[in-house]
Amino acid sequence: MEQQPEFTHAQSLELIQSMIDKARNKYSENGFAYLLWGWAVFVCSVTQFILLRMHFAHHYVVWFTMWIILIFQLIYARKRKKQNKVRTYTDEIVSYVWITFAILMFLFGFMFGQIMGKEYYKYFNTALLALYGMPTFLSGVILKTRALVIGGIGCWVLSLVGPFVPYDYQLLMISLAVVIAWIIPGYILQSKYKKDNA
Amino acid sequence: MEFKDLDPILHSQLRLAVMSLLISVKEAEFTFIKEKTNATAGNLSVQINKLKEAGYIEVAKQFKDNYPQTTCKITPVGVKAFEDYVNNLQSYLGVKK
């Protein structure tokens, strides 16, 4: 596009419209974080369920792997931020939604631990399901991704059912929640990203 | 109805294209703007500099993996100028608001 000082007013508006369209929907979401966390939580919840059935005393230790996943995610996010040629307001809002979620997870874990003592994890799962729904639903609305909206609602439905299910089976509900909320939408986002950037 | 003059800084094809891209995103790299506007690097550099001198955009230069990287971001002054430009255009074209 070379410099052309004279152009009509109608052409100006058309140009503005076409440039805004080019920048719009330029999300950098490639589904990686959804798949990483989805599979990590899936494997941990199923493993804890198996360990519980085997009456293994320290069944909860599997969740310590989350710290490794978190470090990996932070390194990956930093690398990706450098690679991105553009940062949209949408990208920024979605990342703050997930930061809010991470902070709430930490606060809830801390509060439940302090109030309920050593066995708090028995009551934590249904709260977790309700929490999982929040960033998933919001990201779905912001990114206009129906699978995430459905996933978020799915988490909330599971959180309502949770209190009526024995503790160890609640772990399998967590596995189911991450399949519908993160793993399936993660693959959808991944394929969309590959298609858009082909 | 009295028409106001269109801002000469913005009433230029490439500069308007750059501003329209930047109004839609938080920040964008030089290579992204070049790709979307199909401009040559030389021409784009000159126009970006003019927008920067007018205070409409901020330009940050840094190194990424040993390569220079230029990132552009619209300023509040730029947003205001862009809004005024669009409003004036609408007046000229008789678009009802």
mmCIF file of C-alpha atoms in Angstrom:
data_model
loop_
_atom_site.group_PDB
_atom_site.id
_atom_site.type_symbol
_atom_site.label_atom_id
_atom_site.label_comp_id
_atom_site.label_asym_id
_atom_site.label_seq_id
_atom_site.Cartn_x
_atom_site.Cartn_y
_atom_site.Cartn_z
ATOM 1 C CA MET A 1 0.000 0.000 0.000
ATOM 2 C CA GLU A 2 1.790 3.143 -1.165
ATOM 3 C CA GLN A 3 1.232 6.646 0.073
ATOM 4 C CA GLN A 4 -1.760 8.231 -1.681
ATOM 5 C CA PRO A 5 -2.599 11.576 -0.110
ATOM 6 C CA GLU A 6 -5.899 12.062 -1.955
ATOM 7 C CA PHE A 7 -8.631 9.566 -1.436
ATOM 8 C CA THR A 8 -12.339 10.014 -0.992
ATOM 9 C CA HIS A 9 -14.199 10.074 2.301
ATOM 10 C CA ALA A 10 -16.080 6.933 1.386
ATOM 11 C CA GLN A 11 -12.764 5.176 0.657
ATOM 12 C CA SER A 12 -11.523 6.318 4.075
ATOM 13 C CA LEU A 13 -14.427 4.643 5.834
ATOM 14 C CA GLU A 14 -14.012 1.481 3.749
ATOM 15 C CA LEU A 15 -10.318 1.356 4.628
ATOM 16 C CA ILE A 16 -11.036 1.784 8.350
ATOM 17 C CA GLN A 17 -13.646 -0.978 8.195
ATOM 18 C CA SER A 18 -11.380 -3.399 6.317
ATOM 19 C CA MET A 19 -8.425 -2.841 8.692
ATOM 20 C CA ILE A 20 -10.601 -3.293 11.779
ATOM 21 C CA ASP A 21 -11.909 -6.538 10.252
ATOM 22 C CA LYS A 22 -8.351 -7.739 9.657
ATOM 23 C CA ALA A 23 -7.385 -7.148 13.273
ATOM 24 C CA ARG A 24 -10.613 -8.465 14.746
ATOM 25 C CA ASN A 25 -10.805 -12.108 15.808
ATOM 26 C CA LYS A 26 -7.035 -12.358 15.637
ATOM 27 C CA TYR A 27 -6.893 -14.406 18.819
ATOM 28 C CA SER A 28 -3.703 -16.136 19.722
ATOM 29 C CA GLU A 29 -5.526 -18.944 21.557
ATOM 30 C CA ASN A 30 -4.155 -22.255 20.302
ATOM 31 C CA GLY A 31 -5.772 -24.527 22.902
ATOM 32 C CA PHE A 32 -2.427 -25.580 24.390
ATOM 33 C CA ALA A 33 -3.149 -24.530 27.988
ATOM 34 C CA TYR A 34 -6.591 -26.171 27.920
ATOM 35 C CA LEU A 35 -5.060 -29.450 26.770
ATOM 36 C CA LEU A 36 -2.099 -29.251 29.155
ATOM 37 C CA TRP A 37 -4.242 -28.595 32.254
ATOM 38 C CA GLY A 38 -7.100 -30.749 31.031
ATOM 39 C CA TRP A 39 -4.954 -33.853 30.643
ATOM 40 C CA ALA A 40 -2.927 -33.118 33.803
ATOM 41 C CA VAL A 41 -6.049 -32.806 35.983
ATOM 42 C CA PHE A 42 -7.650 -35.788 34.241
ATOM 43 C CA VAL A 43 -4.645 -38.047 34.928
ATOM 44 C CA CYS A 44 -4.299 -36.814 38.541
ATOM 45 C CA SER A 45 -7.985 -37.237 39.423
ATOM 46 C CA VAL A 46 -8.190 -40.727 37.893
ATOM 47 C CA THR A 47 -4.902 -41.722 39.588
ATOM 48 C CA GLN A 48 -6.121 -40.433 42.967
ATOM 49 C CA PHE A 49 -9.367 -42.364 42.501
ATOM 50 C CA ILE A 50 -7.388 -45.587 41.830
ATOM 51 C CA LEU A 51 -5.086 -44.946 44.809
ATOM 52 C CA LEU A 52 -8.107 -44.360 47.061
ATOM 53 C CA ARG A 53 -9.661 -47.634 45.924
ATOM 54 C CA MET A 54 -6.326 -49.316 46.712
ATOM 55 C CA HIS A 55 -6.454 -47.704 50.210
ATOM 56 C CA PHE A 56 -3.156 -45.929 49.623
ATOM 57 C CA ALA A 57 -2.697 -43.548 52.575
ATOM 58 C CA HIS A 58 -1.095 -40.658 50.693
ATOM 59 C CA HIS A 59 -3.415 -40.719 47.683
ATOM 60 C CA TYR A 60 -3.426 -36.910 47.418
ATOM 61 C CA VAL A 61 0.297 -36.691 46.585
ATOM 62 C CA VAL A 62 -0.498 -36.928 42.869
ATOM 63 C CA TRP A 63 -1.649 -33.289 42.973
ATOM 64 C CA PHE A 64 1.859 -32.072 43.762
ATOM 65 C CA THR A 65 2.619 -32.587 40.048
ATOM 66 C CA MET A 66 0.449 -29.489 39.481
ATOM 67 C CA TRP A 67 3.401 -27.329 40.555
ATOM 68 C CA ILE A 68 5.506 -28.840 37.740
ATOM 69 C CA ILE A 69 2.668 -28.183 35.266
ATOM 70 C CA LEU A 70 2.396 -24.602 36.544
ATOM 71 C CA ILE A 71 6.132 -23.960 36.055
ATOM 72 C CA PHE A 72 5.953 -25.497 32.575
ATOM 73 C CA GLN A 73 2.936 -23.336 31.736
ATOM 74 C CA LEU A 74 4.668 -20.145 32.905
ATOM 75 C CA ILE A 75 7.769 -20.906 30.791
ATOM 76 C CA TYR A 76 5.572 -21.715 27.774
ATOM 77 C CA ALA A 77 3.441 -18.560 28.211
ATOM 78 C CA ARG A 78 6.561 -16.402 28.409
ATOM 79 C CA LYS A 79 7.957 -17.943 25.220
ATOM 80 C CA ARG A 80 4.637 -17.543 23.417
ATOM 81 C CA LYS A 81 4.287 -13.917 24.463
ATOM 82 C CA LYS A 82 7.594 -13.220 22.737
ATOM 83 C CA GLN A 83 6.473 -15.022 19.576
ATOM 84 C CA ASN A 84 3.138 -13.223 19.210
ATOM 85 C CA LYS A 85 3.175 -10.398 16.687
ATOM 86 C CA VAL A 86 0.019 -8.839 18.049
ATOM 87 C CA ARG A 87 -1.688 -8.640 21.410
ATOM 88 C CA THR A 88 -5.419 -8.003 21.356
ATOM 89 C CA TYR A 89 -7.647 -6.746 24.164
ATOM 90 C CA THR A 90 -9.415 -10.104 23.983
ATOM 91 C CA ASP A 91 -6.158 -11.965 24.701
ATOM 92 C CA GLU A 92 -5.558 -9.706 27.670
ATOM 93 C CA ILE A 93 -9.062 -10.071 29.129
ATOM 94 C CA VAL A 94 -8.977 -13.880 28.771
ATOM 95 C CA SER A 95 -5.585 -14.096 30.460
ATOM 96 C CA TYR A 96 -6.863 -11.997 33.409
ATOM 97 C CA VAL A 97 -9.919 -14.259 33.709
ATOM 98 C CA TRP A 98 -7.574 -17.248 34.150
ATOM 99 C CA ILE A 99 -5.298 -15.362 36.562
ATOM 100 C CA THR A 100 -8.412 -14.564 38.658
ATOM 101 C CA PHE A 101 -9.307 -18.255 38.573
ATOM 102 C CA ALA A 102 -5.801 -19.310 39.696
ATOM 103 C CA ILE A 103 -5.912 -16.814 42.594
ATOM 104 C CA LEU A 104 -9.385 -18.031 43.641
ATOM 105 C CA MET A 105 -8.194 -21.667 43.525
ATOM 106 C CA PHE A 106 -5.327 -20.803 45.831
ATOM 107 C CA LEU A 107 -7.538 -18.775 48.209
ATOM 108 C CA PHE A 108 -10.252 -21.438 48.326
ATOM 109 C CA GLY A 109 -7.658 -24.157 48.959
ATOM 110 C CA PHE A 110 -6.159 -22.097 51.769
ATOM 111 C CA MET A 111 -9.541 -21.189 53.339
ATOM 112 C CA PHE A 112 -10.958 -24.723 53.134
ATOM 113 C CA GLY A 113 -7.711 -26.027 54.660
ATOM 114 C CA GLN A 114 -7.850 -23.564 57.555
ATOM 115 C CA ILE A 115 -11.566 -23.960 58.289
ATOM 116 C CA MET A 116 -11.974 -27.687 57.793
ATOM 117 C CA GLY A 117 -8.588 -29.036 58.750
ATOM 118 C CA LYS A 118 -6.795 -32.087 57.368
ATOM 119 C CA GLU A 119 -9.775 -33.653 55.633
ATOM 120 C CA TYR A 120 -10.768 -30.509 53.769
ATOM 121 C CA TYR A 121 -10.129 -32.121 50.379
ATOM 122 C CA LYS A 122 -13.232 -34.248 50.920
ATOM 123 C CA TYR A 123 -15.384 -31.128 50.627
ATOM 124 C CA PHE A 124 -13.276 -29.250 48.137
ATOM 125 C CA ASN A 125 -14.151 -31.096 44.927
ATOM 126 C CA THR A 126 -17.653 -29.723 44.417
ATOM 127 C CA ALA A 127 -16.374 -26.188 45.061
ATOM 128 C CA LEU A 128 -13.647 -26.901 42.507
ATOM 129 C CA LEU A 129 -16.241 -27.936 39.939
ATOM 130 C CA ALA A 130 -18.141 -24.682 40.448
ATOM 131 C CA LEU A 131 -14.879 -22.732 40.147
ATOM 132 C CA TYR A 132 -13.809 -24.563 36.952
ATOM 133 C CA GLY A 133 -17.033 -23.375 35.344
ATOM 134 C CA MET A 134 -16.300 -19.652 35.800
ATOM 135 C CA PRO A 135 -13.190 -19.110 33.592
ATOM 136 C CA THR A 136 -14.367 -21.738 31.106
ATOM 137 C CA PHE A 137 -17.773 -20.116 30.608
ATOM 138 C CA LEU A 138 -16.328 -16.580 30.452
ATOM 139 C CA SER A 139 -13.583 -17.583 27.978
ATOM 140 C CA GLY A 140 -16.248 -19.255 25.843
ATOM 141 C CA VAL A 141 -18.339 -16.085 25.751
ATOM 142 C CA ILE A 142 -15.336 -13.812 25.076
ATOM 143 C CA LEU A 143 -13.758 -16.074 22.431
ATOM 144 C CA LYS A 144 -17.179 -16.949 20.994
ATOM 145 C CA THR A 145 -16.408 -20.651 21.423
ATOM 146 C CA ARG A 146 -19.563 -22.607 22.109
ATOM 147 C CA ALA A 147 -17.704 -25.717 23.328
ATOM 148 C CA LEU A 148 -16.235 -23.694 26.222
ATOM 149 C CA VAL A 149 -19.630 -22.198 27.126
ATOM 150 C CA ILE A 150 -21.144 -25.704 27.204
ATOM 151 C CA GLY A 151 -18.105 -26.969 29.164
ATOM 152 C CA GLY A 152 -18.524 -24.195 31.749
ATOM 153 C CA ILE A 153 -22.228 -24.940 32.192
ATOM 154 C CA GLY A 154 -21.355 -28.650 32.403
ATOM 155 C CA CYS A 155 -19.013 -27.942 35.329
ATOM 156 C CA TRP A 156 -21.772 -26.075 37.177
ATOM 157 C CA VAL A 157 -24.260 -28.911 36.619
ATOM 158 C CA LEU A 158 -21.665 -31.387 37.952
ATOM 159 C CA SER A 159 -21.051 -29.138 40.985
ATOM 160 C CA LEU A 160 -24.767 -29.375 41.815
ATOM 161 C CA VAL A 161 -24.707 -33.170 41.559
ATOM 162 C CA GLY A 162 -21.405 -33.413 43.466
ATOM 163 C CA PRO A 163 -22.746 -33.178 47.066
ATOM 164 C CA PHE A 164 -24.906 -36.272 46.455
ATOM 165 C CA VAL A 165 -21.980 -38.383 45.268
ATOM 166 C CA PRO A 166 -19.442 -40.134 47.563
ATOM 167 C CA TYR A 167 -16.077 -38.396 47.836
ATOM 168 C CA ASP A 168 -14.008 -40.845 45.777
ATOM 169 C CA TYR A 169 -16.521 -40.763 42.912
ATOM 170 C CA GLN A 170 -16.422 -36.956 42.974
ATOM 171 C CA LEU A 171 -12.882 -37.378 41.670
ATOM 172 C CA LEU A 172 -14.272 -39.058 38.577
ATOM 173 C CA MET A 173 -16.652 -36.114 38.205
ATOM 174 C CA ILE A 174 -13.579 -33.858 38.149
ATOM 175 C CA SER A 175 -12.168 -36.076 35.359
ATOM 176 C CA LEU A 176 -15.439 -35.783 33.439
ATOM 177 C CA ALA A 177 -15.564 -32.014 34.022
ATOM 178 C CA VAL A 178 -12.089 -31.449 32.550
ATOM 179 C CA VAL A 179 -12.939 -33.604 29.534
ATOM 180 C CA ILE A 180 -15.991 -31.497 28.675
ATOM 181 C CA ALA A 181 -14.641 -28.140 29.832
ATOM 182 C CA TRP A 182 -10.996 -28.197 28.752
ATOM 183 C CA ILE A 183 -9.957 -31.266 26.748
ATOM 184 C CA ILE A 184 -12.702 -31.268 24.070
ATOM 185 C CA PRO A 185 -12.697 -27.437 23.656
ATOM 186 C CA GLY A 186 -8.864 -27.575 23.710
ATOM 187 C CA TYR A 187 -8.815 -29.830 20.648
ATOM 188 C CA ILE A 188 -11.450 -27.649 18.933
ATOM 189 C CA LEU A 189 -9.379 -24.497 19.601
ATOM 190 C CA GLN A 190 -6.207 -26.260 18.463
ATOM 191 C CA SER A 191 -7.749 -27.307 15.151
ATOM 192 C CA LYS A 192 -9.232 -23.806 14.618
ATOM 193 C CA TYR A 193 -5.848 -22.222 15.308
ATOM 194 C CA LYS A 194 -4.095 -24.575 12.874
ATOM 195 C CA LYS A 195 -6.709 -23.808 10.217
ATOM 196 C CA ASP A 196 -6.472 -20.019 10.738
ATOM 197 C CA ASN A 197 -2.677 -20.061 10.629
ATOM 198 C CA ALA A 198 -2.249 -22.591 7.784
ATOM 199 C CA MET B 1 -23.882 22.398 8.674
ATOM 200 C CA GLU B 2 -20.285 23.446 9.035
ATOM 201 C CA PHE B 3 -17.678 20.864 8.067
ATOM 202 C CA LYS B 4 -14.446 20.614 10.001
ATOM 203 C CA ASP B 5 -11.230 19.910 8.113
ATOM 204 C CA LEU B 6 -10.127 16.307 8.260
ATOM 205 C CA ASP B 7 -6.953 15.731 10.255
ATOM 206 C CA PRO B 8 -4.176 15.715 7.593
ATOM 207 C CA ILE B 9 -2.089 13.301 9.682
ATOM 208 C CA LEU B 10 -4.868 10.707 9.474
ATOM 209 C CA HIS B 11 -6.222 11.540 6.029
ATOM 210 C CA SER B 12 -3.529 9.516 4.298
ATOM 211 C CA GLN B 13 -4.141 5.956 3.200
ATOM 212 C CA LEU B 14 -1.308 4.146 4.950
ATOM 213 C CA ARG B 15 -1.355 6.174 8.167
ATOM 214 C CA LEU B 16 -5.118 5.669 8.437
ATOM 215 C CA ALA B 17 -4.674 1.939 7.837
ATOM 216 C CA VAL B 18 -2.053 1.752 10.622
ATOM 217 C CA MET B 19 -4.285 3.678 13.034
ATOM 218 C CA SER B 20 -7.321 1.508 12.180
ATOM 219 C CA LEU B 21 -5.296 -1.628 12.936
ATOM 220 C CA LEU B 22 -3.909 -0.242 16.177
ATOM 221 C CA ILE B 23 -7.295 0.990 17.434
ATOM 222 C CA SER B 24 -8.504 -2.635 17.367
ATOM 223 C CA VAL B 25 -5.611 -4.248 19.273
ATOM 224 C CA LYS B 26 -3.589 -3.550 22.393
ATOM 225 C CA GLU B 27 -0.259 -3.539 20.605
ATOM 226 C CA ALA B 28 1.165 -4.886 17.373
ATOM 227 C CA GLU B 29 4.573 -5.581 15.948
ATOM 228 C CA PHE B 30 5.901 -3.773 12.886
ATOM 229 C CA THR B 31 5.879 -7.058 10.915
ATOM 230 C CA PHE B 32 2.167 -7.601 11.700
ATOM 231 C CA ILE B 33 1.268 -4.084 10.481
ATOM 232 C CA LYS B 34 3.405 -4.547 7.362
ATOM 233 C CA GLU B 35 1.705 -7.849 6.584
ATOM 234 C CA LYS B 36 -1.831 -6.456 7.047
ATOM 235 C CA THR B 37 -1.300 -3.206 5.132
ATOM 236 C CA ASN B 38 0.837 -4.714 2.325
ATOM 237 C CA ALA B 39 3.119 -1.685 2.655
ATOM 238 C CA THR B 40 6.840 -1.636 2.000
ATOM 239 C CA ALA B 41 9.050 -1.538 5.094
ATOM 240 C CA GLY B 42 10.526 1.829 4.073
ATOM 241 C CA ASN B 43 7.207 3.582 3.496
ATOM 242 C CA LEU B 44 5.699 2.079 6.631
ATOM 243 C CA SER B 45 8.658 3.246 8.736
ATOM 244 C CA VAL B 46 8.253 6.818 7.485
ATOM 245 C CA GLN B 47 4.493 6.865 8.171
ATOM 246 C CA ILE B 48 4.882 5.275 11.611
ATOM 247 C CA ASN B 49 7.415 7.942 12.447
ATOM 248 C CA LYS B 50 4.956 10.682 11.440
ATOM 249 C CA LEU B 51 2.260 9.152 13.663
ATOM 250 C CA LYS B 52 4.761 8.927 16.492
ATOM 251 C CA GLU B 53 5.813 12.568 16.071
ATOM 252 C CA ALA B 54 2.140 13.595 16.196
ATOM 253 C CA GLY B 55 1.866 11.714 19.509
ATOM 254 C CA TYR B 56 -0.756 9.344 18.087
ATOM 255 C CA ILE B 57 1.219 6.166 18.668
ATOM 256 C CA GLU B 58 3.986 4.921 20.934
ATOM 257 C CA VAL B 59 6.829 2.970 19.385
ATOM 258 C CA ALA B 60 8.944 0.624 21.504
ATOM 259 C CA LYS B 61 12.120 -0.856 20.085
ATOM 260 C CA GLN B 62 13.722 -3.847 21.746
ATOM 261 C CA PHE B 63 15.671 -6.961 20.955
ATOM 262 C CA LYS B 64 14.021 -10.370 20.794
ATOM 263 C CA ASP B 65 16.352 -13.343 20.367
ATOM 264 C CA ASN B 66 19.029 -10.993 18.984
ATOM 265 C CA TYR B 67 16.672 -9.498 16.374
ATOM 266 C CA PRO B 68 15.349 -5.946 16.615
ATOM 267 C CA GLN B 69 11.628 -5.794 17.287
ATOM 268 C CA THR B 70 9.423 -2.726 16.934
ATOM 269 C CA THR B 71 6.095 -2.675 18.745
ATOM 270 C CA CYS B 72 3.453 -0.007 18.156
ATOM 271 C CA LYS B 73 0.615 1.016 20.417
ATOM 272 C CA ILE B 74 -2.035 3.736 20.036
ATOM 273 C CA THR B 75 -1.984 6.558 22.630
ATOM 274 C CA PRO B 76 -5.037 8.258 24.218
ATOM 275 C CA VAL B 77 -4.260 11.302 21.989
ATOM 276 C CA GLY B 78 -4.322 8.944 18.996
ATOM 277 C CA VAL B 79 -7.645 7.416 20.056
ATOM 278 C CA LYS B 80 -9.174 10.900 20.390
ATOM 279 C CA ALA B 81 -7.813 11.993 16.989
ATOM 280 C CA PHE B 82 -9.119 8.801 15.384
ATOM 281 C CA GLU B 83 -12.577 9.273 16.915
ATOM 282 C CA ASP B 84 -12.708 12.901 15.769
ATOM 283 C CA TYR B 85 -11.603 11.843 12.281
ATOM 284 C CA VAL B 86 -14.358 9.218 12.047
ATOM 285 C CA ASN B 87 -16.971 11.675 13.382
ATOM 286 C CA ASN B 88 -15.938 14.286 10.805
ATOM 287 C CA LEU B 89 -16.026 11.690 8.050
ATOM 288 C CA GLN B 90 -19.532 10.723 9.094
ATOM 289 C CA SER B 91 -20.589 14.373 8.987
ATOM 290 C CA TYR B 92 -19.210 14.731 5.464
ATOM 291 C CA LEU B 93 -20.965 11.592 4.337
ATOM 292 C CA GLY B 94 -24.203 12.543 6.057
ATOM 293 C CA VAL B 95 -24.171 9.446 8.269
ATOM 294 C CA LYS B 96 -26.647 9.874 11.106
ATOM 295 C CA LYS B 97 -25.282 9.072 14.551
#
